[in-house]
């Protein structure tokens, strides 16, 4: 709809949903804190309770950078919301991806902790000693850290899925290698 009716790229547009028109100073704060090229109200075909504003980001900014702007923009909306009592939401594709990544990060840490604990128990049982069981885990952790550092150094974007896949493959390969030793 954004592309078809308004000529906007979906990846570089966030939506600001408010009950009342936001004051110009809030819009100026949002523009000053993020690479927002234009803010425009999207026309409604029917009367409704909310107003929707398209925050068009600079097209030269990557989708990852747009995603990183979401918490900062939401902080400005929270500061505006407190004294005025107005309600406002920031949404859109990149805001959704930010929320999914935030929620997924907590679940990933919890599942990796249980996975490492279970793997360590199996390794102690297989190798028969605590020292022998630590070798594959230390190798897996060093592989995980090395791969993550290489991805950041090469400036490759990483998602929760790639981080999880990287950690599970690294741990699996290190345990298999240790079993061969």
PDB file of C-alpha atoms in Angstrom:
ATOM      1  CA  UNK A   1       0.000   0.000   0.000  1.00  0.00           C
ATOM      2  CA  UNK A   2       2.801   2.452   0.868  1.00  0.00           C
ATOM      3  CA  UNK A   3       4.543   1.863  -2.436  1.00  0.00           C
ATOM      4  CA  UNK A   4       1.377   1.677  -4.517  1.00  0.00           C
ATOM      5  CA  UNK A   5      -0.499   4.709  -3.148  1.00  0.00           C
ATOM      6  CA  UNK A   6       2.252   6.949  -1.792  1.00  0.00           C
ATOM      7  CA  UNK A   7       5.389   5.960  -3.689  1.00  0.00           C
ATOM      8  CA  UNK A   8       7.243   5.094  -0.460  1.00  0.00           C
ATOM      9  CA  UNK A   9       9.667   2.215   0.092  1.00  0.00           C
ATOM     10  CA  UNK A  10       8.280  -0.034   2.807  1.00  0.00           C
ATOM     11  CA  UNK A  11      11.739  -0.784   4.211  1.00  0.00           C
ATOM     12  CA  UNK A  12      12.556   2.861   4.894  1.00  0.00           C
ATOM     13  CA  UNK A  13       9.226   4.047   6.310  1.00  0.00           C
ATOM     14  CA  UNK A  14       8.073   3.929   9.898  1.00  0.00           C
ATOM     15  CA  UNK A  15       4.520   4.791  10.909  1.00  0.00           C
ATOM     16  CA  UNK A  16       3.619   7.086  13.765  1.00  0.00           C
ATOM     17  CA  UNK A  17       0.071   6.477  15.009  1.00  0.00           C
ATOM     18  CA  UNK A  18      -1.439   9.123  17.295  1.00  0.00           C
ATOM     19  CA  UNK A  19      -4.826  10.043  18.697  1.00  0.00           C
ATOM     20  CA  UNK A  20      -4.235  13.783  18.298  1.00  0.00           C
ATOM     21  CA  UNK A  21      -2.035  15.629  15.835  1.00  0.00           C
ATOM     22  CA  UNK A  22       1.475  15.704  17.313  1.00  0.00           C
ATOM     23  CA  UNK A  23       2.881  19.151  18.061  1.00  0.00           C
ATOM     24  CA  UNK A  24       5.480  20.534  15.613  1.00  0.00           C
ATOM     25  CA  UNK A  25       8.179  20.474  18.309  1.00  0.00           C
ATOM     26  CA  UNK A  26       7.773  16.677  18.676  1.00  0.00           C
ATOM     27  CA  UNK A  27       8.076  16.207  14.922  1.00  0.00           C
ATOM     28  CA  UNK A  28      11.186  18.416  14.917  1.00  0.00           C
ATOM     29  CA  UNK A  29      12.677  16.347  17.758  1.00  0.00           C
ATOM     30  CA  UNK A  30      12.034  13.151  15.811  1.00  0.00           C
ATOM     31  CA  UNK A  31      13.633  14.637  12.677  1.00  0.00           C
ATOM     32  CA  UNK A  32      16.660  15.836  14.652  1.00  0.00           C
ATOM     33  CA  UNK A  33      17.257  12.482  16.353  1.00  0.00           C
ATOM     34  CA  UNK A  34      17.032  10.195  13.298  1.00  0.00           C
ATOM     35  CA  UNK A  35      17.731  10.400   9.561  1.00  0.00           C
ATOM     36  CA  UNK A  36      14.111  11.245   8.734  1.00  0.00           C
ATOM     37  CA  UNK A  37      13.740  12.815   5.319  1.00  0.00           C
ATOM     38  CA  UNK A  38      10.032  13.644   5.467  1.00  0.00           C
ATOM     39  CA  UNK A  39       7.034  13.334   7.790  1.00  0.00           C
ATOM     40  CA  UNK A  40       3.636  13.299   6.179  1.00  0.00           C
ATOM     41  CA  UNK A  41       0.160  12.494   7.405  1.00  0.00           C
ATOM     42  CA  UNK A  42      -1.438   9.691   5.455  1.00  0.00           C
ATOM     43  CA  UNK A  43      -4.937  10.653   4.360  1.00  0.00           C
ATOM     44  CA  UNK A  44      -7.836   8.614   5.703  1.00  0.00           C
ATOM     45  CA  UNK A  45     -10.623   7.402   3.470  1.00  0.00           C
ATOM     46  CA  UNK A  46     -12.987   7.198   6.466  1.00  0.00           C
ATOM     47  CA  UNK A  47     -13.268   8.994   9.782  1.00  0.00           C
ATOM     48  CA  UNK A  48     -11.463   7.159  12.579  1.00  0.00           C
ATOM     49  CA  UNK A  49      -9.932   7.786  15.999  1.00  0.00           C
ATOM     50  CA  UNK A  50      -6.274   7.784  14.992  1.00  0.00           C
ATOM     51  CA  UNK A  51      -3.987   9.706  12.693  1.00  0.00           C
ATOM     52  CA  UNK A  52      -1.171   7.967  10.838  1.00  0.00           C
ATOM     53  CA  UNK A  53       2.034   9.727   9.864  1.00  0.00           C
ATOM     54  CA  UNK A  54       4.648   8.238   7.558  1.00  0.00           C
ATOM     55  CA  UNK A  55       8.198   8.857   8.774  1.00  0.00           C
ATOM     56  CA  UNK A  56      10.190   8.464   5.569  1.00  0.00           C
ATOM     57  CA  UNK A  57      13.801   7.740   6.376  1.00  0.00           C
ATOM     58  CA  UNK A  58      16.706   8.807   4.206  1.00  0.00           C
ATOM     59  CA  UNK A  59      16.824   6.239   1.362  1.00  0.00           C
ATOM     60  CA  UNK A  60      20.633   6.047   1.633  1.00  0.00           C
ATOM     61  CA  UNK A  61      20.346   4.671   5.173  1.00  0.00           C
ATOM     62  CA  UNK A  62      20.381   0.863   5.435  1.00  0.00           C
ATOM     63  CA  UNK A  63      17.435  -1.062   6.815  1.00  0.00           C
ATOM     64  CA  UNK A  64      19.616  -2.136   9.764  1.00  0.00           C
ATOM     65  CA  UNK A  65      20.290   1.514  10.596  1.00  0.00           C
ATOM     66  CA  UNK A  66      16.558   2.279  10.398  1.00  0.00           C
ATOM     67  CA  UNK A  67      15.916  -0.608  12.780  1.00  0.00           C
ATOM     68  CA  UNK A  68      18.500   0.801  15.215  1.00  0.00           C
ATOM     69  CA  UNK A  69      16.649   4.157  15.265  1.00  0.00           C
ATOM     70  CA  UNK A  70      13.446   2.596  16.654  1.00  0.00           C
ATOM     71  CA  UNK A  71      14.366   2.714  20.399  1.00  0.00           C
ATOM     72  CA  UNK A  72      15.542   6.324  20.130  1.00  0.00           C
ATOM     73  CA  UNK A  73      12.331   7.414  18.396  1.00  0.00           C
ATOM     74  CA  UNK A  74      10.192   5.511  20.891  1.00  0.00           C
ATOM     75  CA  UNK A  75      12.052   7.246  23.724  1.00  0.00           C
ATOM     76  CA  UNK A  76      11.085  10.647  22.285  1.00  0.00           C
ATOM     77  CA  UNK A  77       7.465   9.500  22.033  1.00  0.00           C
ATOM     78  CA  UNK A  78       7.567   8.267  25.650  1.00  0.00           C
ATOM     79  CA  UNK A  79       8.896  11.641  26.828  1.00  0.00           C
ATOM     80  CA  UNK A  80       6.113  13.419  24.926  1.00  0.00           C
ATOM     81  CA  UNK A  81       3.492  10.984  26.222  1.00  0.00           C
ATOM     82  CA  UNK A  82       4.279  11.486  29.928  1.00  0.00           C
ATOM     83  CA  UNK A  83       3.310  15.170  30.410  1.00  0.00           C
ATOM     84  CA  UNK A  84       0.581  15.335  27.742  1.00  0.00           C
ATOM     85  CA  UNK A  85      -1.193  12.049  28.376  1.00  0.00           C
ATOM     86  CA  UNK A  86      -1.371  11.540  24.615  1.00  0.00           C
ATOM     87  CA  UNK A  87      -0.933   8.068  23.226  1.00  0.00           C
ATOM     88  CA  UNK A  88       1.374   7.417  20.293  1.00  0.00           C
ATOM     89  CA  UNK A  89       2.793   4.276  18.728  1.00  0.00           C
ATOM     90  CA  UNK A  90       5.718   3.747  16.405  1.00  0.00           C
ATOM     91  CA  UNK A  91       5.208   0.872  14.036  1.00  0.00           C
ATOM     92  CA  UNK A  92       6.174  -0.319  10.581  1.00  0.00           C
ATOM     93  CA  UNK A  93       8.296  -3.106   9.121  1.00  0.00           C
ATOM     94  CA  UNK A  94      11.594  -2.152  10.767  1.00  0.00           C
ATOM     95  CA  UNK A  95       9.912  -1.423  14.116  1.00  0.00           C
ATOM     96  CA  UNK A  96       8.358  -4.883  13.937  1.00  0.00           C
ATOM     97  CA  UNK A  97      11.746  -6.453  13.155  1.00  0.00           C
ATOM     98  CA  UNK A  98      13.278  -4.591  16.098  1.00  0.00           C
ATOM     99  CA  UNK A  99      10.557  -5.927  18.437  1.00  0.00           C
ATOM    100  CA  UNK A 100      10.980  -9.486  17.148  1.00  0.00           C
ATOM    101  CA  UNK A 101      14.763  -9.298  17.560  1.00  0.00           C
ATOM    102  CA  UNK A 102      14.414  -7.946  21.113  1.00  0.00           C
ATOM    103  CA  UNK A 103      11.974 -10.665  22.150  1.00  0.00           C
ATOM    104  CA  UNK A 104      13.923 -13.354  20.291  1.00  0.00           C
ATOM    105  CA  UNK A 105      17.175 -12.346  21.967  1.00  0.00           C
ATOM    106  CA  UNK A 106      15.816 -13.208  25.406  1.00  0.00           C
ATOM    107  CA  UNK A 107      14.515 -16.578  24.222  1.00  0.00           C
ATOM    108  CA  UNK A 108      17.757 -17.342  22.409  1.00  0.00           C
ATOM    109  CA  UNK A 109      19.870 -16.684  25.510  1.00  0.00           C
ATOM    110  CA  UNK A 110      17.632 -18.901  27.610  1.00  0.00           C
ATOM    111  CA  UNK A 111      17.601 -21.773  25.108  1.00  0.00           C
ATOM    112  CA  UNK A 112      21.363 -21.552  24.552  1.00  0.00           C
ATOM    113  CA  UNK A 113      21.957 -21.689  28.312  1.00  0.00           C
ATOM    114  CA  UNK A 114      19.885 -24.858  28.632  1.00  0.00           C
ATOM    115  CA  UNK A 115      21.536 -26.336  25.540  1.00  0.00           C
ATOM    116  CA  UNK A 116      25.022 -25.697  26.885  1.00  0.00           C
ATOM    117  CA  UNK A 117      24.124 -27.147  30.271  1.00  0.00           C
ATOM    118  CA  UNK A 118      22.681 -30.282  28.687  1.00  0.00           C
ATOM    119  CA  UNK A 119      25.647 -30.630  26.313  1.00  0.00           C
ATOM    120  CA  UNK A 120      28.063 -30.248  29.223  1.00  0.00           C
ATOM    121  CA  UNK A 121      26.255 -33.014  31.136  1.00  0.00           C
ATOM    122  CA  UNK A 122      26.440 -35.331  28.125  1.00  0.00           C
ATOM    123  CA  UNK A 123      30.126 -34.502  27.630  1.00  0.00           C
ATOM    124  CA  UNK A 124      30.958 -35.279  31.269  1.00  0.00           C
ATOM    125  CA  UNK A 125      29.155 -38.603  30.884  1.00  0.00           C
ATOM    126  CA  UNK A 126      30.931 -39.430  27.565  1.00  0.00           C
ATOM    127  CA  UNK A 127      34.443 -38.304  28.486  1.00  0.00           C
ATOM    128  CA  UNK A 128      34.356 -39.292  32.132  1.00  0.00           C
ATOM    129  CA  UNK A 129      36.077 -36.173  33.493  1.00  0.00           C
ATOM    130  CA  UNK A 130      35.345 -32.508  33.939  1.00  0.00           C
ATOM    131  CA  UNK A 131      38.561 -31.369  32.237  1.00  0.00           C
ATOM    132  CA  UNK A 132      37.950 -33.463  29.118  1.00  0.00           C
ATOM    133  CA  UNK A 133      34.384 -32.217  28.902  1.00  0.00           C
ATOM    134  CA  UNK A 134      35.510 -28.559  28.989  1.00  0.00           C
ATOM    135  CA  UNK A 135      37.677 -28.856  25.835  1.00  0.00           C
ATOM    136  CA  UNK A 136      34.810 -29.023  23.296  1.00  0.00           C
ATOM    137  CA  UNK A 137      32.851 -26.313  25.104  1.00  0.00           C
ATOM    138  CA  UNK A 138      35.828 -23.956  25.138  1.00  0.00           C
ATOM    139  CA  UNK A 139      36.445 -24.725  21.478  1.00  0.00           C
ATOM    140  CA  UNK A 140      32.778 -24.049  20.678  1.00  0.00           C
ATOM    141  CA  UNK A 141      32.749 -20.744  22.575  1.00  0.00           C
ATOM    142  CA  UNK A 142      35.947 -19.601  20.866  1.00  0.00           C
ATOM    143  CA  UNK A 143      34.491 -20.573  17.464  1.00  0.00           C
ATOM    144  CA  UNK A 144      31.301 -18.661  18.209  1.00  0.00           C
ATOM    145  CA  UNK A 145      33.167 -15.544  19.331  1.00  0.00           C
ATOM    146  CA  UNK A 146      35.562 -15.727  16.402  1.00  0.00           C
ATOM    147  CA  UNK A 147      32.756 -16.029  13.871  1.00  0.00           C
ATOM    148  CA  UNK A 148      30.778 -13.168  15.423  1.00  0.00           C
ATOM    149  CA  UNK A 149      33.877 -10.952  15.465  1.00  0.00           C
ATOM    150  CA  UNK A 150      34.598 -11.829  11.828  1.00  0.00           C
ATOM    151  CA  UNK A 151      31.016 -10.966  10.844  1.00  0.00           C
ATOM    152  CA  UNK A 152      31.245  -7.602  12.601  1.00  0.00           C
ATOM    153  CA  UNK A 153      34.699  -6.895  11.178  1.00  0.00           C
ATOM    154  CA  UNK A 154      33.429  -7.626   7.655  1.00  0.00           C
ATOM    155  CA  UNK A 155      30.365  -5.486   8.480  1.00  0.00           C
ATOM    156  CA  UNK A 156      27.911  -8.224   7.588  1.00  0.00           C
ATOM    157  CA  UNK A 157      24.520  -7.755   9.161  1.00  0.00           C
ATOM    158  CA  UNK A 158      23.474 -10.454  11.573  1.00  0.00           C
ATOM    159  CA  UNK A 159      20.014 -11.395  12.686  1.00  0.00           C
ATOM    160  CA  UNK A 160      18.830 -13.502  15.584  1.00  0.00           C
ATOM    161  CA  UNK A 161      18.460 -16.461  13.242  1.00  0.00           C
ATOM    162  CA  UNK A 162      22.040 -16.230  11.967  1.00  0.00           C
ATOM    163  CA  UNK A 163      23.393 -15.823  15.501  1.00  0.00           C
ATOM    164  CA  UNK A 164      21.450 -18.855  16.713  1.00  0.00           C
ATOM    165  CA  UNK A 165      22.482 -20.916  13.704  1.00  0.00           C
ATOM    166  CA  UNK A 166      26.103 -19.845  14.152  1.00  0.00           C
ATOM    167  CA  UNK A 167      26.122 -20.840  17.821  1.00  0.00           C
ATOM    168  CA  UNK A 168      24.443 -24.209  17.313  1.00  0.00           C
ATOM    169  CA  UNK A 169      26.666 -25.162  14.360  1.00  0.00           C
ATOM    170  CA  UNK A 170      29.793 -24.036  16.237  1.00  0.00           C
ATOM    171  CA  UNK A 171      28.853 -26.007  19.329  1.00  0.00           C
ATOM    172  CA  UNK A 172      27.889 -29.076  17.288  1.00  0.00           C
ATOM    173  CA  UNK A 173      31.104 -29.061  15.278  1.00  0.00           C
ATOM    174  CA  UNK A 174      33.258 -28.604  18.359  1.00  0.00           C
ATOM    175  CA  UNK A 175      31.571 -31.500  20.180  1.00  0.00           C
ATOM    176  CA  UNK A 176      31.870 -33.748  17.107  1.00  0.00           C
ATOM    177  CA  UNK A 177      35.534 -32.831  16.734  1.00  0.00           C
ATOM    178  CA  UNK A 178      36.160 -33.554  20.420  1.00  0.00           C
ATOM    179  CA  UNK A 179      34.501 -36.955  20.055  1.00  0.00           C
ATOM    180  CA  UNK A 180      36.901 -37.801  17.223  1.00  0.00           C
ATOM    181  CA  UNK A 181      39.878 -36.914  19.426  1.00  0.00           C
TER     182      UNK A 181
END
